[in-house]
Coordinates of C-alpha atoms and ligand atoms in Angstrom, one line a residue:
D1 CA 0.1 0.0 -0.1
T2 CA 0.8 3.1 -0.6
R3 CA 1.0 5.5 2.7
E4 CA 0.7 9.8 1.7
P5 CA 3.7 11.7 1.5
V6 CA 3.7 14.3 5.8
T7 CA 5.4 17.2 5.9
V8 CA 6.2 17.8 9.6
I9 CA 7.7 21.4 10.6
G10 CA 8.9 22.2 14.4
L11 CA 11.5 19.4 14.9
G12 CA 11.2 19.8 18.8
P13 CA 11.3 16.8 20.7
M14 CA 7.6 15.8 19.9
G15 CA 7.6 16.8 16.1
Q16 CA 10.9 14.3 16.0
A17 CA 8.8 11.4 17.6
M18 CA 6.1 12.7 15.5
T19 CA 8.7 12.5 12.2
T20 CA 9.9 8.8 13.5
A21 CA 6.4 7.1 13.7
L22 CA 5.9 8.0 10.0
L23 CA 8.2 7.2 9.1
G24 CA 8.3 4.2 10.9
A25 CA 4.5 3.7 10.1
G26 CA 5.7 3.6 6.0
H27 CA 4.9 7.6 4.7
P28 CA 7.2 9.6 2.7
V29 CA 7.8 12.4 5.9
T30 CA 9.8 15.5 4.2
V31 CA 11.2 18.4 7.4
W32 CA 11.9 21.7 8.3
N33 CA 13.1 23.1 11.1
R34 CA 14.7 26.8 12.1
T35 CA 18.0 25.6 13.6
A36 CA 18.2 22.9 10.1
S37 CA 21.0 20.5 12.2
R38 CA 17.6 19.7 14.2
A39 CA 16.4 17.8 11.4
D40 CA 20.0 16.0 11.4
A41 CA 18.2 12.7 13.6
V42 CA 16.0 12.1 11.4
V43 CA 17.0 12.7 8.3
A44 CA 19.8 9.7 9.5
K45 CA 16.1 7.7 9.7
G46 CA 15.5 8.5 5.9
A47 CA 13.1 11.8 6.5
T48 CA 14.5 14.4 3.8
R49 CA 15.0 17.9 4.9
A50 CA 13.8 20.6 3.1
A51 CA 15.8 24.0 1.9
T52 CA 12.4 25.7 2.4
V53 CA 9.1 26.2 3.8
A54 CA 7.9 26.7 0.2
D55 CA 9.2 23.5 -0.3
A56 CA 8.3 21.8 2.6
L57 CA 5.5 22.5 1.7
A58 CA 5.0 21.6 -1.5
A59 CA 6.3 18.2 -0.5
S60 CA 2.8 17.3 1.2
E61 CA -1.0 18.0 1.0
I62 CA -1.1 17.6 4.5
V63 CA 2.0 19.6 7.1
L64 CA 2.0 18.7 10.0
L65 CA 3.2 21.2 13.1
S66 CA 4.8 20.7 16.3
L67 CA 6.2 24.2 17.3
T68 CA 6.1 26.4 21.1
D69 CA 3.2 28.3 20.6
Y70 CA 0.9 29.7 17.4
Q71 CA 3.4 32.4 17.0
A72 CA 5.8 30.2 15.4
M73 CA 3.9 29.1 13.2
D74 CA 3.8 33.0 11.5
D75 CA 6.8 33.6 11.7
I76 CA 6.7 30.3 9.7
L77 CA 4.8 30.3 7.5
S78 CA 4.4 34.1 6.9
T79 CA 7.0 33.3 4.7
A80 CA 5.5 31.6 2.0
T81 CA 2.2 32.1 1.2
D82 CA 2.2 31.2 -2.1
S83 CA 2.6 28.1 -0.6
L84 CA -0.3 27.7 1.4
A85 CA -3.7 26.9 -1.6
G86 CA -5.1 23.5 -0.8
K87 CA -2.7 22.2 2.0
L88 CA -4.5 21.1 5.6
I89 CA -2.8 22.5 8.5
V90 CA -2.5 20.4 11.4
N91 CA -1.5 22.2 14.3
L92 CA -0.2 20.3 17.1
S93 CA 0.9 23.4 19.4
S94 CA -0.6 25.0 22.3
D95 CA -1.7 28.9 22.6
T96 CA -4.7 29.5 23.8
P97 CA -8.2 29.3 21.6
Q98 CA -8.5 32.5 20.2
R99 CA -5.3 32.7 18.3
T100 CA -6.3 29.0 17.7
V101 CA -9.7 30.5 15.9
E102 CA -7.6 33.4 14.0
A103 CA -5.0 31.4 12.5
A104 CA -7.6 29.2 11.1
R105 CA -9.6 32.7 9.7
W106 CA -5.4 33.7 8.9
L107 CA -5.0 30.8 6.6
S108 CA -8.5 30.1 5.0
D109 CA -7.8 33.5 3.7
H110 CA -4.4 32.3 1.9
G111 CA -6.8 28.9 0.5
A112 CA -5.7 26.7 3.8
R113 CA -7.7 24.9 6.3
L114 CA -6.6 24.0 10.4
L115 CA -7.0 21.3 11.8
V116 CA -6.4 22.5 15.7
G117 CA -4.2 19.0 17.1
G118 CA -3.7 18.4 21.2
V119 CA -1.4 15.3 22.2
M120 CA -2.4 14.0 25.3
V121 CA 1.5 12.4 25.5
S122 CA 4.4 12.8 26.2
E123 CA 7.2 12.6 23.6
E124 CA 8.5 9.2 24.7
L125 CA 4.7 8.1 23.9
V126 CA 4.0 9.6 20.3
G127 CA 2.7 6.2 18.4
T128 CA 2.3 4.3 21.0
E129 CA -1.1 3.2 22.6
Q130 CA -1.8 5.0 25.1
S131 CA -1.4 7.7 22.7
Y132 CA -4.7 9.9 22.1
V133 CA -4.8 13.6 20.5
F134 CA -7.2 15.5 20.1
Y135 CA -8.5 16.6 17.3
S136 CA -11.4 20.4 15.8
G137 CA -11.7 21.7 12.3
P138 CA -13.3 20.9 10.0
R139 CA -14.6 16.5 9.6
D140 CA -14.3 16.1 6.2
S141 CA -10.3 17.1 6.0
F142 CA -9.5 14.8 9.4
D143 CA -11.8 12.0 8.7
A144 CA -9.8 12.0 5.2
H145 CA -6.5 11.9 6.9
E146 CA -7.9 9.7 10.1
A147 CA -5.8 6.7 8.7
T148 CA -2.3 8.9 9.0
L149 CA -3.1 10.9 11.7
A150 CA -3.9 7.1 13.7
V151 CA 0.1 7.2 13.3
L152 CA 0.7 9.4 15.9
G153 CA -1.9 8.3 18.4
R154 CA -5.3 7.1 18.8
P155 CA -7.6 10.0 16.9
D156 CA -9.9 11.7 19.1
Y157 CA -12.4 14.0 16.7
R158 CA -13.9 16.9 19.2
G159 CA -15.3 19.0 16.4
E160 CA -15.4 22.3 13.7
D161 CA -15.9 24.0 16.0
H162 CA -11.6 24.9 15.7
A163 CA -11.0 25.9 19.4
L164 CA -12.5 22.6 21.4
A165 CA -9.1 21.0 20.5
Q166 CA -7.5 23.6 22.3
L167 CA -9.3 23.6 25.1
Y168 CA -10.1 19.8 25.2
Y169 CA -6.1 19.4 26.1
Q170 CA -6.2 22.7 28.3
A171 CA -8.6 21.3 30.2
Q172 CA -6.7 17.8 30.5
L173 CA -3.6 19.6 30.9
D174 CA -5.5 22.3 34.0
I175 CA -5.9 18.9 35.9
F176 CA -2.8 18.2 35.5
L177 CA -0.3 20.8 36.4
T178 CA -2.3 21.2 39.2
S179 CA -2.3 18.2 40.4
L180 CA 1.6 17.9 40.0
A181 CA 2.0 21.3 42.4
A182 CA 0.3 19.9 45.0
Y183 CA 2.1 16.8 44.8
L184 CA 5.0 19.3 45.3
H185 CA 3.1 20.8 47.4
A186 CA 2.9 18.0 49.8
T187 CA 6.1 16.5 49.6
A188 CA 7.5 20.1 50.8
L189 CA 4.7 19.8 53.6
L190 CA 6.8 16.2 54.2
K191 CA 10.6 17.1 54.1
A192 CA 10.4 20.6 56.1
A193 CA 9.9 18.1 59.2
G194 CA 11.9 15.6 57.7
V195 CA 10.4 13.4 56.0
P196 CA 12.4 12.0 52.5
E197 CA 10.5 12.7 50.0
P198 CA 10.7 8.5 48.5
T199 CA 8.9 8.1 52.5
F200 CA 6.4 9.9 51.3
A201 CA 5.9 9.3 47.1
P202 CA 3.6 5.9 48.0
Y203 CA 1.1 8.0 49.4
A204 CA 0.9 10.1 47.1
T205 CA -0.3 7.7 44.1
E206 CA -2.6 6.3 46.7
M207 CA -4.5 9.6 46.6
F208 CA -4.2 10.1 43.3
D209 CA -5.7 6.6 42.8
M210 CA -8.4 7.6 44.9
V211 CA -9.1 10.4 43.7
S212 CA -10.4 9.2 40.4
Y213 CA -12.7 6.8 42.6
F214 CA -14.4 10.5 44.2
L215 CA -15.1 11.8 40.7
R216 CA -17.6 9.0 40.3
G217 CA -20.9 10.5 39.7
I218 CA -19.8 14.0 40.2
A219 CA -20.0 15.3 37.0
E220 CA -23.7 14.7 36.9
Q221 CA -24.2 16.5 40.2
L222 CA -22.6 19.1 38.7
E223 CA -25.1 19.2 35.2
R224 CA -27.9 19.5 37.6
G225 CA -26.5 21.5 39.7
D226 CA -27.7 19.4 42.4
Y227 CA -24.9 18.7 45.3
P228 CA -26.2 16.3 48.4
G229 CA -24.1 17.2 52.1
D230 CA -23.6 13.3 53.0
G231 CA -20.6 12.4 53.6
A232 CA -18.3 15.3 52.4
S233 CA -19.2 19.0 54.0
V234 CA -18.1 22.1 52.0
T235 CA -17.6 23.1 56.2
M236 CA -15.5 19.8 57.1
M237 CA -13.5 19.9 53.7
G238 CA -12.9 23.8 54.7
A239 CA -11.9 23.1 57.7
T240 CA -9.2 20.7 56.6
A241 CA -8.5 23.8 53.8
D242 CA -7.7 26.4 56.7
H243 CA -5.2 23.5 58.2
I244 CA -3.5 22.7 55.4
V245 CA -2.9 26.5 55.1
G246 CA -1.7 27.0 58.6
A247 CA 0.5 23.4 58.3
S248 CA 2.6 25.2 55.2
D249 CA 2.7 28.4 56.9
A250 CA 4.5 26.5 60.2
A251 CA 6.2 24.5 57.6
G252 CA 8.0 27.8 56.5
I253 CA 7.2 26.9 52.2
D254 CA 4.8 28.6 49.9
A255 CA 1.2 28.2 50.5
T256 CA 0.0 29.5 47.5
L257 CA -2.0 26.7 45.8
P258 CA -3.7 25.5 49.3
R259 CA -4.5 29.3 49.4
A260 CA -6.2 28.7 46.6
V261 CA -8.0 25.7 47.1
Q262 CA -9.0 27.9 50.7
S263 CA -10.5 30.9 48.8
Y264 CA -12.9 28.6 47.3
Y265 CA -15.0 27.0 50.5
H266 CA -13.9 30.6 52.8
R267 CA -16.7 32.0 48.9
A268 CA -18.3 28.3 49.2
I269 CA -19.4 28.8 53.0
A270 CA -19.9 32.6 52.8
A271 CA -22.6 31.6 50.0
G272 CA -24.7 29.3 52.3
H273 CA -22.9 25.8 50.4
G274 CA -21.6 25.2 54.0
G275 CA -23.6 22.3 54.1
N276 CA -23.9 20.8 50.4
G277 CA -20.9 18.7 48.6
W278 CA -17.9 20.3 47.8
P279 CA -19.1 19.6 44.5
S280 CA -20.6 22.9 45.2
L281 CA -17.7 24.8 45.4
Y282 CA -18.3 24.6 41.2
E283 CA -20.4 27.4 41.8
V284 CA -18.2 29.3 42.6
I285 CA -16.0 28.4 40.1
R286 CA -18.4 29.9 37.4
K287 CA -19.2 33.0 38.6
R288 CA -16.2 35.1 38.5
Ligands
NDP301 P1 10.5 22.7 21.5 O1 9.7 23.8 22.4 O2 11.2 21.6 21.9 O3 10.1 23.2 20.0 C1 9.7 24.3 19.3 C2 9.8 24.0 18.6 O4 9.3 24.3 17.4 C3 11.6 24.4 17.7 O5 10.9 23.5 16.0 C4 12.0 25.9 17.5 O6 12.6 25.3 16.5 C5 10.5 25.8 16.6 N1 10.0 27.3 16.9 C6 9.1 28.1 18.9 N2 9.6 28.7 18.0 C7 9.8 29.5 16.9 C8 9.8 30.5 16.7 N3 9.4 31.9 16.1 N4 10.1 30.5 14.3 C9 10.2 29.0 13.9 N5 10.1 27.9 14.5 C10 10.6 28.1 15.9 O7 8.5 21.8 22.3 P2 8.8 20.5 21.9 O8 8.8 19.8 20.6 O9 8.9 19.2 23.2 O10 6.8 21.1 22.2 C11 5.5 21.0 21.0 C12 4.6 21.2 21.3 O11 3.8 20.7 21.3 C13 4.4 22.3 22.6 O12 3.6 22.9 22.2 C14 3.5 21.6 23.5 O13 3.4 22.6 24.4 C15 3.2 20.6 22.8 N6 3.2 19.0 23.8 C16 4.6 18.7 24.1 C17 5.2 17.6 24.5 C18 6.0 16.7 24.7 O14 6.2 16.7 26.0 N7 7.3 18.2 25.5 C19 3.5 17.1 25.2 C20 2.6 17.8 24.5 C21 2.5 18.6 23.8 P3 14.6 25.4 17.1 O15 14.8 24.5 17.0 O16 14.6 26.5 15.7 O17 14.3 26.4 18.1

């Protein structure tokens, strides 16, 4: 069978991993990177180095971008706008939903289409079973190239609105970044009392597993706006939030993150949710 040619622009860790996966699946891959030497490793594996951005665009109908942000896309593609017509630009770079929507308009003005992607795994997992990627943008473009995109990881199409893939990506990273910071804060709290980091690690893992258990049925409560107070009430959990801030201050460690959480509880109690379940914090969060 003949695999469609793919162009990859941007050869940071992610772009290199994607190029390697595509080559492994038998796709001819043309690459371009601002710092040309960063292409050496994938060229050694069989990728073709394009001398210019225009050459890179000319090589394939489907062009993957793996860049720091959307500004990098503007910087690169504005040097070759005459070569954009008819291309499907699949931008797998992170940025705000607003920038994503603007980029779709700009590309459309130059006769190209934008499919937005959010890769949900780190570079070493690209192309493996665990890998999945959110996409949004024109459905027909997604359908036409789904088999190629599947090489990177399970494609998860979220809708026509270009912002959606970026929003799903950010929602997932919102959970991820906050959870990782909480883990570091908790570790520092114990370290201040002399507990070595590896001693706490298995307990942290147990808590991460338990969090998903606590989420069962919560989305339905949030959707209904009904927060039964049985079990963990806002007053009870809010007292614990106060204690974590107190313990952090006493330990002399940074308490920015627990203070933010404490603030949610205080404001939920002030709004009359003290007897409700902790999911009622949602009311405080949704109405800034
Ligand atoms: P890097 O920051 O390592 O790579 C960035 C790439 O963007 C490089 O090729 C760099 O070129 C290029 N670039 C940046 N600015 C410009 C510019 N103004 N003009 C031209 N080229 C530019 O990022 P990663 O490979 O780690 O990530 C790429 C994207 O994937 C990011 O949006 C990231 O959020 C996302 N992502 C990353 C994950 C990871 O584990 N790394 C996981 C999931 C998503 P040069 O080599 O010349 O500097």
